[in-house]
XYZ file of C-alpha atoms in Angstrom:
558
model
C 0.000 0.000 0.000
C 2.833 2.248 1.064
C 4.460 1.794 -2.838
C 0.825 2.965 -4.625
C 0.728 6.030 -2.019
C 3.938 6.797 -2.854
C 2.931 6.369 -7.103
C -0.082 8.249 -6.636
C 1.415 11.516 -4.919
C 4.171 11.678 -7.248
C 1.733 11.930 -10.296
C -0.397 13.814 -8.492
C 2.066 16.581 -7.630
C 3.501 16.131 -11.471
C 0.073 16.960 -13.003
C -0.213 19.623 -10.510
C 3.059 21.201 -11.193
C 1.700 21.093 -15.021
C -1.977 22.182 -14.873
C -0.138 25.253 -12.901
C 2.586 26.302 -15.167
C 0.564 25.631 -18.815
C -2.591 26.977 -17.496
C -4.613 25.998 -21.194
C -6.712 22.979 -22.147
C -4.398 21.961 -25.124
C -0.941 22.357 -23.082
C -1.788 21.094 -20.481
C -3.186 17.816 -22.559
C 0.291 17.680 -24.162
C 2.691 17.932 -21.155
C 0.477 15.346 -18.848
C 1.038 13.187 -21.564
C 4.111 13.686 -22.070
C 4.742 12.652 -18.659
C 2.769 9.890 -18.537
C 4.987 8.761 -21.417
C 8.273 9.595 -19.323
C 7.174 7.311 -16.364
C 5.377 4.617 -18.412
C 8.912 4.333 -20.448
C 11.080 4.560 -17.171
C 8.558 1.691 -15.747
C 9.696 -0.628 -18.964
C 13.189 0.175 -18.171
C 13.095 -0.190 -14.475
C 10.136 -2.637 -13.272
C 9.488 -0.052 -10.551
C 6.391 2.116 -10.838
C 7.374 4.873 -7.367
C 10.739 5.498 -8.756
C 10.050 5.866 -12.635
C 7.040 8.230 -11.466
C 9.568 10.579 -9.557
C 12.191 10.076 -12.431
C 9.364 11.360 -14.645
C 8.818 14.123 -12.452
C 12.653 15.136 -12.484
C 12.807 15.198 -15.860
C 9.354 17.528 -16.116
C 11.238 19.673 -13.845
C 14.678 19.366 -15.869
C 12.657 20.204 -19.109
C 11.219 23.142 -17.143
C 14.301 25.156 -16.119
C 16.049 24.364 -18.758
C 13.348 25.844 -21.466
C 13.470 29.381 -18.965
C 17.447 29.250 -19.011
C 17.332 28.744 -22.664
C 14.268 31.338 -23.245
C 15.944 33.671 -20.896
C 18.841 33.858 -22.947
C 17.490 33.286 -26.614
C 14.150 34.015 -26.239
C 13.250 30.644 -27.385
C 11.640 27.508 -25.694
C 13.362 24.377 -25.447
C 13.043 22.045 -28.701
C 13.475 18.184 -29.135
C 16.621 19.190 -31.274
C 18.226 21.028 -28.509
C 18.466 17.587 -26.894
C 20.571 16.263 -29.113
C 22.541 19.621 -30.168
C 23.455 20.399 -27.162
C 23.671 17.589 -24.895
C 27.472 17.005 -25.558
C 31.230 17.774 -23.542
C 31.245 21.190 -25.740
C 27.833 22.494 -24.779
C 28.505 21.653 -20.907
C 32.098 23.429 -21.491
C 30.069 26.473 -22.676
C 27.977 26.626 -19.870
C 30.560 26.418 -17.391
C 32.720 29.459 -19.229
C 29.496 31.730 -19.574
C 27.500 30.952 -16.840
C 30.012 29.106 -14.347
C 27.858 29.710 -10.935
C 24.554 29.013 -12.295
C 26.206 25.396 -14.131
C 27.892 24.637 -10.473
C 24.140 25.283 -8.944
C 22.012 22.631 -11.450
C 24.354 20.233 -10.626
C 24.602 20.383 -6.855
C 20.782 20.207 -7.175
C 21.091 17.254 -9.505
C 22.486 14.724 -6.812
C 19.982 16.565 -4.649
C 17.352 15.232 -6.522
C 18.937 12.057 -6.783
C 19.043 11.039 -2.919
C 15.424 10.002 -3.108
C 15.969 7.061 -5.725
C 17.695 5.175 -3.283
C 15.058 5.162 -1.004
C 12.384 4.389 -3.588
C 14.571 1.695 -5.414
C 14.165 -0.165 -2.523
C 10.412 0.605 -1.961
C 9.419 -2.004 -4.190
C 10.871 -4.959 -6.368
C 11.099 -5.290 -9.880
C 7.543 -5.823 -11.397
C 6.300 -7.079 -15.152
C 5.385 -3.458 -16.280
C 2.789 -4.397 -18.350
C 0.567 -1.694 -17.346
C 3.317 0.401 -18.508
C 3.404 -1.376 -21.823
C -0.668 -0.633 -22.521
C -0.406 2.987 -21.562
C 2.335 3.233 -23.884
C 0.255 1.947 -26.689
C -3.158 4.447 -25.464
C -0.560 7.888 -25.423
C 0.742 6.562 -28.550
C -2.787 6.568 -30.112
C -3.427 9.912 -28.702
C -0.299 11.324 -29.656
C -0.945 10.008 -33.092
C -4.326 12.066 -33.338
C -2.039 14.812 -31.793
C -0.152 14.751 -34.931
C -3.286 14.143 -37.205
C -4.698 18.095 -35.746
C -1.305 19.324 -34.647
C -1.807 22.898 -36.966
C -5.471 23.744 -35.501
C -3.681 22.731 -31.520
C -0.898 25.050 -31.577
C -0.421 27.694 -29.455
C 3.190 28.900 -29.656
C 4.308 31.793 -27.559
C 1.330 32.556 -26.083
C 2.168 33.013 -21.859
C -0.354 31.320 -19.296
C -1.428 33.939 -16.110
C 1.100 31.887 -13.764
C 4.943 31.022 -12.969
C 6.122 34.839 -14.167
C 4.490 34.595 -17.201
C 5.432 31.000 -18.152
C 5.394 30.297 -21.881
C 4.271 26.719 -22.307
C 7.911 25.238 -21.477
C 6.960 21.563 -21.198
C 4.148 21.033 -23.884
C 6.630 22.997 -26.633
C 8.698 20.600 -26.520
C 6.234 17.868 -26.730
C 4.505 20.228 -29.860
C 8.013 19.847 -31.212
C 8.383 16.069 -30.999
C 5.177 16.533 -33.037
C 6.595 18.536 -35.398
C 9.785 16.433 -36.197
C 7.938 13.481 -36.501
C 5.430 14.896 -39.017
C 8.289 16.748 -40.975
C 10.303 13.212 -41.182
C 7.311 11.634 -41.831
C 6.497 13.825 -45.266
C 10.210 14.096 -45.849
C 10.375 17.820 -45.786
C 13.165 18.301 -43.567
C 15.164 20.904 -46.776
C 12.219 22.694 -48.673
C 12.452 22.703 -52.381
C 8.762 24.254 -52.489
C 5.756 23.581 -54.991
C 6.192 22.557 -58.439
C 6.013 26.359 -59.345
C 9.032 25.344 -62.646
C 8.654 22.037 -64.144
C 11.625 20.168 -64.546
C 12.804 21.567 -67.958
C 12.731 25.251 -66.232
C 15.424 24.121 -63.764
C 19.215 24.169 -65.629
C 21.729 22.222 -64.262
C 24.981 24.081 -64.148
C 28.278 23.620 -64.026
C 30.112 23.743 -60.500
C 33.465 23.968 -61.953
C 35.391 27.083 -60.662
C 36.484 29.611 -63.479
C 39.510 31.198 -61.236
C 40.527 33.875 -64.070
C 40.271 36.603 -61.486
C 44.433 37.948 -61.336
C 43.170 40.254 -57.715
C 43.096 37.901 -54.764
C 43.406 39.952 -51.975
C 43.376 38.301 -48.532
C 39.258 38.147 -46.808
C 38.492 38.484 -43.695
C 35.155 37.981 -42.207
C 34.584 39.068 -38.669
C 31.146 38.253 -37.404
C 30.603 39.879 -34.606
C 28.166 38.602 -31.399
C 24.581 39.666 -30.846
C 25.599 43.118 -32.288
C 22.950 45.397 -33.754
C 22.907 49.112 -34.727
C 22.005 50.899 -31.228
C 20.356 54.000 -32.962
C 17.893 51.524 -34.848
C 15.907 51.195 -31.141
C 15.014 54.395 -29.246
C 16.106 52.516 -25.686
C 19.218 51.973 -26.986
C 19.886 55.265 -29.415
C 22.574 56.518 -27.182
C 25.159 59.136 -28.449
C 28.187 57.321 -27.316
C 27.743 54.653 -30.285
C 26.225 56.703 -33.231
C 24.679 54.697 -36.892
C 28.081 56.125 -38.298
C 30.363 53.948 -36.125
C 28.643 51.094 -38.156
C 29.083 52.715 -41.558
C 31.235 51.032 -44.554
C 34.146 53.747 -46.243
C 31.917 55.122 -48.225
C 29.772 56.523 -45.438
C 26.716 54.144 -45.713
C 24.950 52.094 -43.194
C 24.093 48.608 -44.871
C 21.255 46.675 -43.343
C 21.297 42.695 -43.075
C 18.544 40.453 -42.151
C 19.842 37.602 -40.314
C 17.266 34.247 -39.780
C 17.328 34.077 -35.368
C 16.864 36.152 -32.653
C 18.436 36.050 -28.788
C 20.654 33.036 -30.153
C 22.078 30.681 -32.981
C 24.934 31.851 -34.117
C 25.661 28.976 -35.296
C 22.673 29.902 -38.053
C 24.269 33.092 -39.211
C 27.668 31.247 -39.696
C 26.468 28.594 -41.843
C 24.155 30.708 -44.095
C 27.506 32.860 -44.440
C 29.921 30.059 -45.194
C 27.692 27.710 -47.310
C 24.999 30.028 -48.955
C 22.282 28.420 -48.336
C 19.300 29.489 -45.762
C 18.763 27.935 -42.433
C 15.120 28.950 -43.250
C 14.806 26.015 -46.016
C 15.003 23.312 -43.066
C 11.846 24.382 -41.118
C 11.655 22.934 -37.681
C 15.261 21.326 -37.685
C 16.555 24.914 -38.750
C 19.063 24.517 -35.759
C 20.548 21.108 -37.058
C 21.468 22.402 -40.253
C 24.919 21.858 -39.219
C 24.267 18.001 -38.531
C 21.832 17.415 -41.633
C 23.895 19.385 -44.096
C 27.130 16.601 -42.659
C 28.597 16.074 -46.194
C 26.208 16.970 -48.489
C 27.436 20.249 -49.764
C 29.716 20.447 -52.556
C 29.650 24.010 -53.648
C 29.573 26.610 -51.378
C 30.980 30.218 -50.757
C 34.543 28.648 -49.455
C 34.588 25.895 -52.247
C 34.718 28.931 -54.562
C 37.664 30.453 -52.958
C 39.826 27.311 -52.113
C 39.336 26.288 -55.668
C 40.790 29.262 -56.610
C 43.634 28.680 -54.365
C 42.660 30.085 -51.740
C 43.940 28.745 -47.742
C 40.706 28.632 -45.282
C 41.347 29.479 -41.166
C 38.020 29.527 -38.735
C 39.063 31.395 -35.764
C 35.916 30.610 -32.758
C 35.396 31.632 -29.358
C 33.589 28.479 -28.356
C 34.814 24.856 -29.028
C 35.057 23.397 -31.861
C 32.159 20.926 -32.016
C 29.657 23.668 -30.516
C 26.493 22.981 -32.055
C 27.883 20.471 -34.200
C 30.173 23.281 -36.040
C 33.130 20.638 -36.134
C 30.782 18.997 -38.713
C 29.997 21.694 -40.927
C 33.975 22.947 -40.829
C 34.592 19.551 -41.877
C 31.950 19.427 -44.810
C 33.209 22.874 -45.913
C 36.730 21.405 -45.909
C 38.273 24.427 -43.578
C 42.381 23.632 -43.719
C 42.673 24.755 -40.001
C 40.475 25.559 -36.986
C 41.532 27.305 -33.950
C 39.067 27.465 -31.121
C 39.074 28.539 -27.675
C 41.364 26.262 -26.437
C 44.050 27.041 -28.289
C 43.759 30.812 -27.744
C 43.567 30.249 -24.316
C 47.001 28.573 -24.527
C 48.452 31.286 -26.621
C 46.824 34.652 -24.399
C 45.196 32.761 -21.239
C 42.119 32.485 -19.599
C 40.313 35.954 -20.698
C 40.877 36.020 -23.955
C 38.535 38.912 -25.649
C 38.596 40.704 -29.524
C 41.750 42.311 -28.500
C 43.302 39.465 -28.315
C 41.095 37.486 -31.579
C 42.465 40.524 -33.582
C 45.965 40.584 -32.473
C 45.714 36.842 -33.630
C 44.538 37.013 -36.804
C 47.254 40.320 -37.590
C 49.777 37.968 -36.757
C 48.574 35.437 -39.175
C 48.435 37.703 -42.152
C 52.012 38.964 -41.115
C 53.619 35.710 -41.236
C 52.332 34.248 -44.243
C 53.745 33.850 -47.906
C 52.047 36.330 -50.095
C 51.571 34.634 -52.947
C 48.527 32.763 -51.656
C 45.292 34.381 -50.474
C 44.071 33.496 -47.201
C 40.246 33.559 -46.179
C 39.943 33.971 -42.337
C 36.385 33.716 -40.470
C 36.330 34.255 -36.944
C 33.409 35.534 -34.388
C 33.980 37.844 -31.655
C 33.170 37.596 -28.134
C 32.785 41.046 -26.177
C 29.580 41.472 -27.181
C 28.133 37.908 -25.897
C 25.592 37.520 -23.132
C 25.663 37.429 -20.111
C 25.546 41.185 -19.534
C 26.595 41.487 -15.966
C 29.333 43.750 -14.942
C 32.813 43.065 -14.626
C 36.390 44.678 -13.740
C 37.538 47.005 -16.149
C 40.786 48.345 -17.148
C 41.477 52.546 -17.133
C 40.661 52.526 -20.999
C 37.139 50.721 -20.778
C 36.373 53.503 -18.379
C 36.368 55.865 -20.524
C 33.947 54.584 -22.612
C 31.583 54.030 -19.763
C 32.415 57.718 -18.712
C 31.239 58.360 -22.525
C 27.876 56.351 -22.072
C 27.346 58.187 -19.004
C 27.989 61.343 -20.602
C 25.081 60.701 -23.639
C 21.824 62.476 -23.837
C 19.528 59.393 -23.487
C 20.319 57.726 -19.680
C 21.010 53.974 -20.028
C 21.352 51.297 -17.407
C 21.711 48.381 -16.240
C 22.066 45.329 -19.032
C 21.191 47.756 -21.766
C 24.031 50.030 -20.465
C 26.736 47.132 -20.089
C 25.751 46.344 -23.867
C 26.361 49.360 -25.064
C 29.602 49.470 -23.276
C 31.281 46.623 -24.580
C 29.540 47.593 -28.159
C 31.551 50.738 -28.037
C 34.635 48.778 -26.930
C 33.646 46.354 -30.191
C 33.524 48.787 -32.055
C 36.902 50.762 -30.586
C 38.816 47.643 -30.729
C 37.984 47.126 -34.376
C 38.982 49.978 -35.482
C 42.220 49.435 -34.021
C 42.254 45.929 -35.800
C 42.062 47.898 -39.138
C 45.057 50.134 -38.153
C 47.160 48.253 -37.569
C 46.372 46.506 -40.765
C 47.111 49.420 -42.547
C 50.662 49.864 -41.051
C 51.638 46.936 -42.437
C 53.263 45.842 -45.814
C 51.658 42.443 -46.562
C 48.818 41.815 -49.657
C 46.012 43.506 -49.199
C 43.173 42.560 -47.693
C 39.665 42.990 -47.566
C 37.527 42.661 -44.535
C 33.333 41.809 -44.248
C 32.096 42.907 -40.991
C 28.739 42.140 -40.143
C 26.201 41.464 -37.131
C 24.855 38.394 -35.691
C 21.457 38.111 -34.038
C 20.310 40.336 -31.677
C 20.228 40.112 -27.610
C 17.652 38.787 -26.151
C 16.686 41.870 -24.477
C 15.275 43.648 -27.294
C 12.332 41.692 -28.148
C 11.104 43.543 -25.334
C 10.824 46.645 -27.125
C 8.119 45.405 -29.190
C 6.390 43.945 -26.106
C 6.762 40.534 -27.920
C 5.725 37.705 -25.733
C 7.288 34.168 -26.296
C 9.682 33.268 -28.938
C 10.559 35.589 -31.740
C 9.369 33.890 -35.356
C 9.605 36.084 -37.742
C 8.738 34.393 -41.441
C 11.705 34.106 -44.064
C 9.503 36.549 -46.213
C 8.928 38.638 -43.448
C 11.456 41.694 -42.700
C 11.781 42.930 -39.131
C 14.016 45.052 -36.934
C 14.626 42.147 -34.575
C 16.250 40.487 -37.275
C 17.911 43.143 -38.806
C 21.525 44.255 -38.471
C 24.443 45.741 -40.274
C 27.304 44.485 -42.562
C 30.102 46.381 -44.688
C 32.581 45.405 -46.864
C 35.947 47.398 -46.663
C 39.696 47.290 -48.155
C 43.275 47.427 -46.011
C 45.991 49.150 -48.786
C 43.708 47.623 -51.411
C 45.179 49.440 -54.761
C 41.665 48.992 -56.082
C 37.568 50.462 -55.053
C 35.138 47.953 -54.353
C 32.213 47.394 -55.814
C 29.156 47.619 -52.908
C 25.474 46.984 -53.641
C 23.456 49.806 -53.357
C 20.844 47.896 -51.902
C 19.289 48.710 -48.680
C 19.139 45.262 -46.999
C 20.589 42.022 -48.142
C 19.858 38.305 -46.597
C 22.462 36.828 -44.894
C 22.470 33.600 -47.191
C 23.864 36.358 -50.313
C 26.544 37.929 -47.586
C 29.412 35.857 -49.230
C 27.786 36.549 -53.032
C 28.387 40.376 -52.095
C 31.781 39.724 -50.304
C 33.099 37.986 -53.888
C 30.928 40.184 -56.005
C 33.100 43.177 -53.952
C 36.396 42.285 -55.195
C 35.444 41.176 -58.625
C 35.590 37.296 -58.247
C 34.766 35.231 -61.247
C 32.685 33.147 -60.406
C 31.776 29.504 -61.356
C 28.370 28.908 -63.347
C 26.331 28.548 -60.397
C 28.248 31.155 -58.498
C 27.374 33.189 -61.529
C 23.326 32.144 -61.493
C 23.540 33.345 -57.607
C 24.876 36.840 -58.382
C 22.661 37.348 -60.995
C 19.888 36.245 -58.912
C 21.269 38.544 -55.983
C 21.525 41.849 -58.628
C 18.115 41.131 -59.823
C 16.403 40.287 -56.592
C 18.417 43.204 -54.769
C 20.047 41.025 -52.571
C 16.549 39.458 -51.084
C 16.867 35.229 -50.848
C 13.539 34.848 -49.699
C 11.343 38.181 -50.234
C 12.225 37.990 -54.541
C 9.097 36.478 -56.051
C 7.267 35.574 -53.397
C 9.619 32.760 -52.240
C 9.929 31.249 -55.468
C 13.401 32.582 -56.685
C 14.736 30.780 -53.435
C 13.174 27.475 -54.372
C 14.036 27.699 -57.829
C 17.707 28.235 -56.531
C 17.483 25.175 -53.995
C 16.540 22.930 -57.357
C 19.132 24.025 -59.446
C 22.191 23.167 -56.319
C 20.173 20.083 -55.830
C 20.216 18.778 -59.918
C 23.521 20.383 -60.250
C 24.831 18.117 -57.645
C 25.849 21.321 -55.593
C 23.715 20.274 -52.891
C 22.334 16.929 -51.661
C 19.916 17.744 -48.684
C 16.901 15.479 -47.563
């Protein structure tokens, strides 16, 4: 009797935990059966009905915080996908740099929460869970007719009245086991769209690589984190980092629209590198890295190292972050150099001063008869924004924020700080460029998503989905192409905004780059379409694009 009490106040409290935090019909449906499912599987595992219903419970609870540590940082709930992106020696090494005291917390309150299975392991004996084994088969029925009326049951980002606001933690991630299994199950995990062309209106085109360009100047592409315009927000339009501080030589501001929002960089790298949207694998849009594992055979950087061309990827985080170690090695990238190894070269702290001092160091030592094309991604302007120790010289740009006509604090303040450091610091990267004597070189500096602070501005409530045919200013940010003792003007689109997928088309486009047939359909398509992937005929000039790099053999997605 002792073991049932025990069963039936565990599930009791579970559901009660649930009805509280979802607070609809429809959530709450999908999370009680969703645990249900936990402790009916844990029973099959274990034979012991007390102990799989409080495992169930712990994993409820585990799915719970982490969806508001991911939200609270992102802006996004917690996904099926993130369990298997992110589950992994890199993504626990990322936790501990960023967030070290909150990572040394969850697990102290792990074994916590692990002193009661002794006691209940010993509560009862190993049992024939075929009660288990039925219920599986009834949630599995339901779940099925979950699937059947998934797009009339949604109700994404909506908050419930309780828990601060909650948004739906537990049943989005059962809506987006859901919504894998239905996208595997129709085979649309890379979206080649309607049959808007027939066959015969698709070309297939040559991949070969023309190389007759005689400029190769070194590239370098510095992607810098969560970094927006300030002045494009009123709560952030301060006048120690003015619009100009983002402009190109020629004094324009260039807009890009980049496909995430509070997080994913990950996103903005690969639709950079490979030049293809994240957007074209719906719901696994964050596994593009994984799904994409060897099946791309012309991209941006198979233009340039066919054209001689050495490839360096210089990261803050480890390689392997996300699953990055698989699209480096798909792209073929000659060397990596992640955090550990910059951490051996400059220790511990290592910050853009230090990325930049890197990569000068590289261009100064090499031969300069072949090009080099560097990538690497910043770190000052990364989350968390908390305050830290500063050195006599960051002071003065905080005495500069404090000095600016619009008052600032807190987060939004330290922000702003390290964006005018950023922004310092690069320009001091380009200097000392200039002093030296080596080939020239010609740098793409653009923005990544934006913190998760700003949705806030727009009183957004849950996650931030903004359609690929949809512009907004939480997706929008800046890039600019410029030259270091370049003996020649680039050529820059006059276009207002361009999509991030066509940032490497503009980058080769800049410098003159001939281009290999499909390389040449792109830019054409990129002229034409003013630099929109998704926005240029309604969507269809990007499918019509993902069916010529699939029959050309460029591409070779699901």
């Amino acid at each position: 009797m002792k073991k049932y009490t025990s069963v039936f106040t565990i599930v009791i409290l579970a559901i009660l935990f649930l009805v509280l935090t979802e607070n609809q019909t429809i959530p709450n449906i999908a999370s009680i059966l969703l645990y249900l499912s936990l402790l009916f599987i844990y029973v099959i595992a274990l034979g012991r009905y007390a102990l799989s219903a409080y495992l169930a419970l712990v994993t409820i609870l585990g799915i719970y915080i982490s969806s508001i540590f991911k939200f609270g940082i992102t802006g996004q709930t917690l996904h099926v996908i993130d369990l298997w992106l992110h589950i992994n020696t890199e993504s626990l090494f990322y936790g501990f740099q960023q967030f070290p005291t909150m990572m040394a917390a969850v697990f102290v309150v792990f074994l916590i929460f692990l002193i009661p299975c002794v006691w209940l392991w010993k509560l009862e004996k190993r049992s024939t869970p075929y009660v288990a084994l039925i219920g599986c088969l009834l949630i599995g029925g339901v779940f099925s007719w979950f699937v059947s009326y998934q797009n009339n049951l949604h109700n994404k980002g909506r908050p419930s009245m309780l828990f601060f606001r909650d948004r739906f933690h537990v049943s989005s991630l059962a809506f987006s086991m859901l919504d894998a299994a239905d996208a595997i199950a129709r085979g649309t995990i890379f979206d080649y769209g309607n049959a808007t062309y027939s066959e015969a209106d698709i070309p297939t085109l040559s991949t070969a690589s023309v190389c007759k360009s005689e400029y190769q100047p070194n590239l370098v592409s510095v992607l810098r984190e969560s970094t927006y315009i300030l002045g494009d927000f009123p709560q952030t339009a301060i006048g120690g980092v003015k619009n100009v501080d983002f402009a190109a030589l020629d004094g324009r501001v260039r807009r890009l629209r980049v496909e995430s929002h509070g997080g994913g960089t990950w996103l903005a790298m690969f639709s950079m590198l490979t030049g293809v949207s994240t957007y074209g694998f719906g719901d696994f849009q964050t596994l593009a890295n994984v799904l994409s594992d060897g099946r791309l055979t012309t991209t941006f950087v198979s233009e340039l190292k066919n054209c001689g061309y050495e490839t360096l990827v210089i990261t803050t985080g480890k390689n392997g972050f996300a699953k990055s170690d698989a699209l480096h090695k798909t792209l073929g990238i000659d060397r990596v150099v992640d955090i550990d190894e910059l951490r051996s070269k400059y220790g511990v702290e290592v910050a853009d001063e230090e990325i930049y001092e890197f990569v000068t160091s590289v261009l100064a030592e090499r031969n300069q008869d072949q090009p080099i094309f560097i990538f690497l991604d910043t770190v000052s302007t990364h989350a968390p924004y908390n305050d830290r120790d500063r050195s006599e010289e960051l002071l003065n740009v905080d005495l500069m924020l404090n000095n600016s006509d619009i008052p600032i604090a807190g987060i939004e303040k330290e922000y702003a700080l390290r964006v005018a450091t950023s922004n310092k610091q690069f320009a001091e990267f380009k200097v000392n460029l200039s002093r030296s004597q080596g080939k020239p070189v010609v740098i793409l500096d653009f923005g990544d998503h934006q913190p998760y602070f700003t949705k806030s501005y727009f009183s957004t409530e849950g996650v931030v989905r903004v359609p690929p045919n949809m512009d907004h200013a939480l997706v929008t940010t800046y890039y600019r192409i410029d030259g270091v003792n370049t003996p020649k003007s680039l050529y820059r689109l006059t276009d207002d905004i361009v999509d991030i997928p066509f940032l490497g088309d503009a980058l080769l486009k800049s410098i003159g780059f001939e281009p290999s047939p499909i390389y040449a359909y792109r830019r054409e398509m990129m002229l034409r379409c003013k630099g929109r992937y998704w926005k240029c005929d309604q969507g269809d000039a990007a499918y019509k694009l993902h069916r010529i790099l699939r029959k050309s053999g460029a591409i070779n997605l699901f």
